[in-house]
mmCIF file of C-alpha atoms in Angstrom:
data_model
loop_
_atom_site.group_PDB
_atom_site.id
_atom_site.type_symbol
_atom_site.label_atom_id
_atom_site.label_comp_id
_atom_site.label_asym_id
_atom_site.label_seq_id
_atom_site.Cartn_x
_atom_site.Cartn_y
_atom_site.Cartn_z
ATOM 1 C CA UNK A 1 -66.121 201.848 112.569
ATOM 2 C CA UNK A 2 -68.598 198.942 112.488
ATOM 3 C CA UNK A 3 -69.315 199.404 108.787
ATOM 4 C CA UNK A 4 -65.591 199.351 108.015
ATOM 5 C CA UNK A 5 -65.009 196.090 109.879
ATOM 6 C CA UNK A 6 -68.100 194.342 108.498
ATOM 7 C CA UNK A 7 -67.254 195.226 104.899
ATOM 8 C CA UNK A 8 -63.601 194.290 105.356
ATOM 9 C CA UNK A 9 -64.413 190.846 106.781
ATOM 10 C CA UNK A 10 -67.113 190.180 104.186
ATOM 11 C CA UNK A 11 -64.942 191.047 101.197
ATOM 12 C CA UNK A 12 -61.932 189.219 102.594
ATOM 13 C CA UNK A 13 -63.989 186.033 102.979
ATOM 14 C CA UNK A 14 -65.441 186.426 99.482
ATOM 15 C CA UNK A 15 -61.956 186.896 98.017
ATOM 16 C CA UNK A 16 -60.604 183.846 99.851
ATOM 17 C CA UNK A 17 -63.476 181.701 98.580
ATOM 18 C CA UNK A 18 -63.052 182.946 95.002
ATOM 19 C CA UNK A 19 -59.487 181.641 94.899
ATOM 20 C CA UNK A 20 -59.113 181.523 91.125
ATOM 21 C CA UNK A 21 -60.206 185.109 90.553
ATOM 22 C CA UNK A 22 -58.137 186.319 93.504
ATOM 23 C CA UNK A 23 -55.025 184.519 92.261
ATOM 24 C CA UNK A 24 -55.213 186.000 88.745
ATOM 25 C CA UNK A 25 -53.294 189.255 89.484
ATOM 26 C CA UNK A 26 -50.609 187.373 91.416
ATOM 27 C CA UNK A 27 -50.278 184.807 88.625
ATOM 28 C CA UNK A 28 -50.052 187.643 86.106
ATOM 29 C CA UNK A 29 -47.294 189.296 88.162
ATOM 30 C CA UNK A 30 -45.226 186.097 88.267
ATOM 31 C CA UNK A 31 -45.802 185.112 84.630
ATOM 32 C CA UNK A 32 -45.113 188.585 83.225
ATOM 33 C CA UNK A 33 -41.803 188.819 85.082
ATOM 34 C CA UNK A 34 -40.876 185.308 83.937
ATOM 35 C CA UNK A 35 -41.582 186.164 80.301
ATOM 36 C CA UNK A 36 -39.481 189.300 80.596
ATOM 37 C CA UNK A 37 -36.528 187.285 81.914
ATOM 38 C CA UNK A 38 -36.892 184.744 79.095
ATOM 39 C CA UNK A 39 -36.990 187.551 76.523
ATOM 40 C CA UNK A 40 -33.994 189.517 77.833
ATOM 41 C CA UNK A 41 -31.935 186.682 79.330
ATOM 42 C CA UNK A 42 -30.427 186.424 82.797
ATOM 43 C CA UNK A 43 -26.915 187.077 81.488
ATOM 44 C CA UNK A 44 -27.858 190.423 80.004
ATOM 45 C CA UNK A 45 -26.184 193.467 81.547
ATOM 46 C CA UNK A 46 -29.389 195.409 80.926
ATOM 47 C CA UNK A 47 -31.561 193.271 83.198
ATOM 48 C CA UNK A 48 -30.241 194.435 86.613
ATOM 49 C CA UNK A 49 -30.546 198.070 85.545
ATOM 50 C CA UNK A 50 -34.131 197.866 84.313
ATOM 51 C CA UNK A 51 -35.318 195.424 87.014
ATOM 52 C CA UNK A 52 -36.922 198.009 89.376
ATOM 53 C CA UNK A 53 -38.876 199.606 86.556
ATOM 54 C CA UNK A 54 -40.010 196.229 85.255
ATOM 55 C CA UNK A 55 -41.272 195.113 88.669
ATOM 56 C CA UNK A 56 -43.155 198.367 89.110
ATOM 57 C CA UNK A 57 -44.753 198.290 85.647
ATOM 58 C CA UNK A 58 -45.873 194.678 86.092
ATOM 59 C CA UNK A 59 -47.213 195.480 89.581
ATOM 60 C CA UNK A 60 -49.159 198.412 88.098
ATOM 61 C CA UNK A 61 -50.814 196.235 85.450
ATOM 62 C CA UNK A 62 -51.530 193.530 88.032
ATOM 63 C CA UNK A 63 -53.299 196.160 90.147
ATOM 64 C CA UNK A 64 -55.323 197.319 87.154
ATOM 65 C CA UNK A 65 -56.285 193.732 86.333
ATOM 66 C CA UNK A 66 -57.484 193.106 89.877
ATOM 67 C CA UNK A 67 -59.603 196.256 90.172
ATOM 68 C CA UNK A 68 -61.670 195.652 87.037
ATOM 69 C CA UNK A 69 -64.309 193.639 88.911
ATOM 70 C CA UNK A 70 -63.977 195.378 92.271
ATOM 71 C CA UNK A 71 -67.638 196.430 92.374
ATOM 72 C CA UNK A 72 -69.042 194.323 89.540
ATOM 73 C CA UNK A 73 -69.968 191.276 91.648
ATOM 74 C CA UNK A 74 -71.691 193.470 94.227
ATOM 75 C CA UNK A 75 -73.565 195.260 91.449
ATOM 76 C CA UNK A 76 -74.742 191.982 89.929
ATOM 77 C CA UNK A 77 -75.997 190.378 93.168
ATOM 78 C CA UNK A 78 -77.605 193.549 94.548
ATOM 79 C CA UNK A 79 -75.340 193.932 97.582
ATOM 80 C CA UNK A 80 -73.978 197.202 96.181
ATOM 81 C CA UNK A 81 -77.439 198.743 96.314
ATOM 82 C CA UNK A 82 -77.850 197.544 99.902
ATOM 83 C CA UNK A 83 -74.520 199.128 100.831
ATOM 84 C CA UNK A 84 -75.660 202.432 99.326
ATOM 85 C CA UNK A 85 -78.951 202.273 101.241
ATOM 86 C CA UNK A 86 -77.201 201.580 104.551
ATOM 87 C CA UNK A 87 -77.577 204.433 107.040
ATOM 88 C CA UNK A 88 -73.974 204.067 108.191
ATOM 89 C CA UNK A 89 -71.257 206.225 106.542
ATOM 90 C CA UNK A 90 -70.626 204.929 103.036
ATOM 91 C CA UNK A 91 -66.977 205.985 102.948
ATOM 92 C CA UNK A 92 -66.141 203.604 105.828
ATOM 93 C CA UNK A 93 -67.686 200.670 103.980
ATOM 94 C CA UNK A 94 -65.814 201.639 100.817
ATOM 95 C CA UNK A 95 -62.545 201.932 102.752
ATOM 96 C CA UNK A 96 -63.073 198.485 104.305
ATOM 97 C CA UNK A 97 -63.772 197.017 100.875
ATOM 98 C CA UNK A 98 -60.639 198.590 99.406
ATOM 99 C CA UNK A 99 -58.475 197.370 102.292
ATOM 100 C CA UNK A 100 -59.759 193.818 101.831
ATOM 101 C CA UNK A 101 -59.072 194.041 98.110
ATOM 102 C CA UNK A 102 -55.530 195.337 98.648
ATOM 103 C CA UNK A 103 -54.874 192.609 101.232
ATOM 104 C CA UNK A 104 -55.365 189.900 98.600
ATOM 105 C CA UNK A 105 -53.910 191.733 95.587
ATOM 106 C CA UNK A 106 -51.408 194.508 96.329
ATOM 107 C CA UNK A 107 -50.007 193.089 99.564
ATOM 108 C CA UNK A 108 -49.079 189.683 98.053
ATOM 109 C CA UNK A 109 -47.307 191.477 95.201
ATOM 110 C CA UNK A 110 -45.255 193.508 97.692
ATOM 111 C CA UNK A 111 -44.463 190.344 99.674
ATOM 112 C CA UNK A 112 -43.403 188.482 96.533
ATOM 113 C CA UNK A 113 -41.305 191.371 95.222
ATOM 114 C CA UNK A 114 -38.036 190.336 96.974
ATOM 115 C CA UNK A 115 -38.223 186.915 95.301
ATOM 116 C CA UNK A 116 -39.163 188.583 92.031
ATOM 117 C CA UNK A 117 -36.214 190.958 92.349
ATOM 118 C CA UNK A 118 -33.786 188.085 92.908
ATOM 119 C CA UNK A 119 -35.350 186.146 90.027
ATOM 120 C CA UNK A 120 -34.814 188.984 87.554
ATOM 121 C CA UNK A 121 -31.283 189.677 88.781
ATOM 122 C CA UNK A 122 -32.044 192.976 90.512
ATOM 123 C CA UNK A 123 -29.206 194.430 92.606
ATOM 124 C CA UNK A 124 -29.463 193.350 96.232
ATOM 125 C CA UNK A 125 -29.253 196.909 97.574
ATOM 126 C CA UNK A 126 -32.587 197.931 96.019
ATOM 127 C CA UNK A 127 -34.687 195.085 97.444
ATOM 128 C CA UNK A 128 -35.581 196.897 100.684
ATOM 129 C CA UNK A 129 -36.586 200.120 98.919
ATOM 130 C CA UNK A 130 -38.492 198.119 96.287
ATOM 131 C CA UNK A 131 -40.587 196.401 98.961
ATOM 132 C CA UNK A 132 -41.081 199.676 100.832
ATOM 133 C CA UNK A 133 -42.229 201.612 97.780
ATOM 134 C CA UNK A 134 -44.599 198.817 96.752
ATOM 135 C CA UNK A 135 -46.109 198.792 100.245
ATOM 136 C CA UNK A 136 -46.697 202.537 99.884
ATOM 137 C CA UNK A 137 -47.635 202.580 96.222
ATOM 138 C CA UNK A 138 -49.907 199.563 95.735
ATOM 139 C CA UNK A 139 -52.559 200.928 98.155
ATOM 140 C CA UNK A 140 -52.592 204.127 96.089
ATOM 141 C CA UNK A 141 -53.100 202.049 92.936
ATOM 142 C CA UNK A 142 -55.991 200.247 94.630
ATOM 143 C CA UNK A 143 -57.606 203.492 95.783
ATOM 144 C CA UNK A 144 -57.264 205.148 92.378
ATOM 145 C CA UNK A 145 -58.393 201.989 90.615
ATOM 146 C CA UNK A 146 -61.406 201.900 92.909
ATOM 147 C CA UNK A 147 -62.553 205.243 91.503
ATOM 148 C CA UNK A 148 -62.364 203.883 87.967
ATOM 149 C CA UNK A 149 -64.082 200.640 88.986
ATOM 150 C CA UNK A 150 -66.898 202.616 90.627
ATOM 151 C CA UNK A 151 -67.389 204.706 87.490
ATOM 152 C CA UNK A 152 -67.565 201.589 85.296
ATOM 153 C CA UNK A 153 -69.697 199.479 87.674
ATOM 154 C CA UNK A 154 -72.638 198.005 85.825
ATOM 155 C CA UNK A 155 -70.995 198.266 82.398
ATOM 156 C CA UNK A 156 -69.997 194.607 82.348
ATOM 157 C CA UNK A 157 -66.583 194.336 80.729
ATOM 158 C CA UNK A 158 -65.321 197.859 81.278
ATOM 159 C CA UNK A 159 -61.634 196.959 81.371
ATOM 160 C CA UNK A 160 -60.584 199.192 78.488
ATOM 161 C CA UNK A 161 -62.533 202.161 79.816
ATOM 162 C CA UNK A 162 -61.081 201.542 83.278
ATOM 163 C CA UNK A 163 -57.553 201.603 81.839
ATOM 164 C CA UNK A 164 -58.247 204.890 80.050
ATOM 165 C CA UNK A 165 -59.625 206.435 83.247
ATOM 166 C CA UNK A 166 -56.966 205.381 85.740
ATOM 167 C CA UNK A 167 -53.749 205.090 83.719
ATOM 168 C CA UNK A 168 -52.952 208.846 83.790
ATOM 169 C CA UNK A 169 -53.444 208.829 87.576
ATOM 170 C CA UNK A 170 -51.196 205.775 87.969
ATOM 171 C CA UNK A 171 -48.230 207.452 86.283
ATOM 172 C CA UNK A 172 -47.087 209.590 89.287
ATOM 173 C CA UNK A 173 -47.098 206.482 91.495
ATOM 174 C CA UNK A 174 -44.989 204.647 88.927
ATOM 175 C CA UNK A 175 -42.564 207.561 88.588
ATOM 176 C CA UNK A 176 -41.994 207.996 92.323
ATOM 177 C CA UNK A 177 -41.950 204.257 93.089
ATOM 178 C CA UNK A 178 -39.428 203.275 90.451
ATOM 179 C CA UNK A 179 -37.577 206.576 90.875
ATOM 180 C CA UNK A 180 -36.870 205.806 94.536
ATOM 181 C CA UNK A 181 -35.348 202.468 93.539
ATOM 182 C CA UNK A 182 -33.136 204.053 90.884
ATOM 183 C CA UNK A 183 -31.946 206.710 93.319
ATOM 184 C CA UNK A 184 -30.759 203.979 95.691
ATOM 185 C CA UNK A 185 -29.226 202.117 92.757
ATOM 186 C CA UNK A 186 -27.260 205.261 91.848
ATOM 187 C CA UNK A 187 -26.097 205.748 95.442
ATOM 188 C CA UNK A 188 -28.348 208.740 96.138
ATOM 189 C CA UNK A 189 -30.989 209.230 98.808
ATOM 190 C CA UNK A 190 -34.578 208.179 98.061
ATOM 191 C CA UNK A 191 -36.166 210.506 100.627
ATOM 192 C CA UNK A 192 -37.933 212.807 98.152
ATOM 193 C CA UNK A 193 -39.774 210.163 96.073
ATOM 194 C CA UNK A 194 -40.679 208.182 99.196
ATOM 195 C CA UNK A 195 -42.153 211.311 100.793
ATOM 196 C CA UNK A 196 -44.161 211.933 97.632
ATOM 197 C CA UNK A 197 -45.510 208.379 97.803
ATOM 198 C CA UNK A 198 -46.559 209.026 101.405
ATOM 199 C CA UNK A 199 -48.305 212.234 100.304
ATOM 200 C CA UNK A 200 -50.096 210.362 97.507
ATOM 201 C CA UNK A 201 -51.149 207.631 99.933
ATOM 202 C CA UNK A 202 -52.457 210.109 102.506
ATOM 203 C CA UNK A 203 -54.324 212.071 99.854
ATOM 204 C CA UNK A 204 -55.808 208.935 98.309
ATOM 205 C CA UNK A 205 -56.993 207.545 101.644
ATOM 206 C CA UNK A 206 -58.599 210.898 102.442
ATOM 207 C CA UNK A 207 -60.287 211.617 99.109
ATOM 208 C CA UNK A 208 -60.771 208.359 97.197
ATOM 209 C CA UNK A 209 -63.479 206.775 99.438
ATOM 210 C CA UNK A 210 -65.673 209.868 99.043
ATOM 211 C CA UNK A 211 -65.079 209.994 95.277
ATOM 212 C CA UNK A 212 -65.882 206.288 95.001
ATOM 213 C CA UNK A 213 -69.054 206.726 97.046
ATOM 214 C CA UNK A 214 -70.222 209.546 94.776
ATOM 215 C CA UNK A 215 -69.388 207.509 91.660
ATOM 216 C CA UNK A 216 -71.280 204.473 92.982
ATOM 217 C CA UNK A 217 -74.354 206.550 93.764
ATOM 218 C CA UNK A 218 -74.197 208.035 90.283
ATOM 219 C CA UNK A 219 -73.838 204.632 88.630
ATOM 220 C CA UNK A 220 -76.919 203.327 90.456
ATOM 221 C CA UNK A 221 -79.045 206.216 89.240
ATOM 222 C CA UNK A 222 -78.627 205.279 85.599
#
């Protein structure tokens, strides 16, 4: 587990020092929700109904924005090559890196979501399920986005290609995350979509680090 801890601490410190870059996804999340409220209006009857879906869509794009440069800095300064040459298990280092990234991108979005929900007039009864689904879903977005970021490492500005690669894989997370909120809003149980989010999270944690490792090795060969 040493490789996991070392990579987690290193990337967390790097993210904290690069405050502007780290704050971009959070700023995007806040600004996008604000613009939506200004466009629709707080008095609109539509706003409370669409609020869960809006929060989830904005959180998805914030996650995509944050993962674009997940491996790019390491590729540019040579630390990615050193990580690949390390004799310790690569998947642990990748997992530590992804956890550090989620801690400064997905986790703040989940923490801010109750305030965001109140700001966009979301019904009070969905706030708990909204936070819960974001805590389950944003790590999946990070893990899936990590695969796309690994495939586009070294391409410079590969944002469009990254979006094409990961967007189809993001859709189930969006469906189950927002679907759980709408089930609660309609007075039904959200057990099924929440369980699916747990399955997606477990599967992503199990498979994504190995897929990312293979993609990184492939990107360094060309």
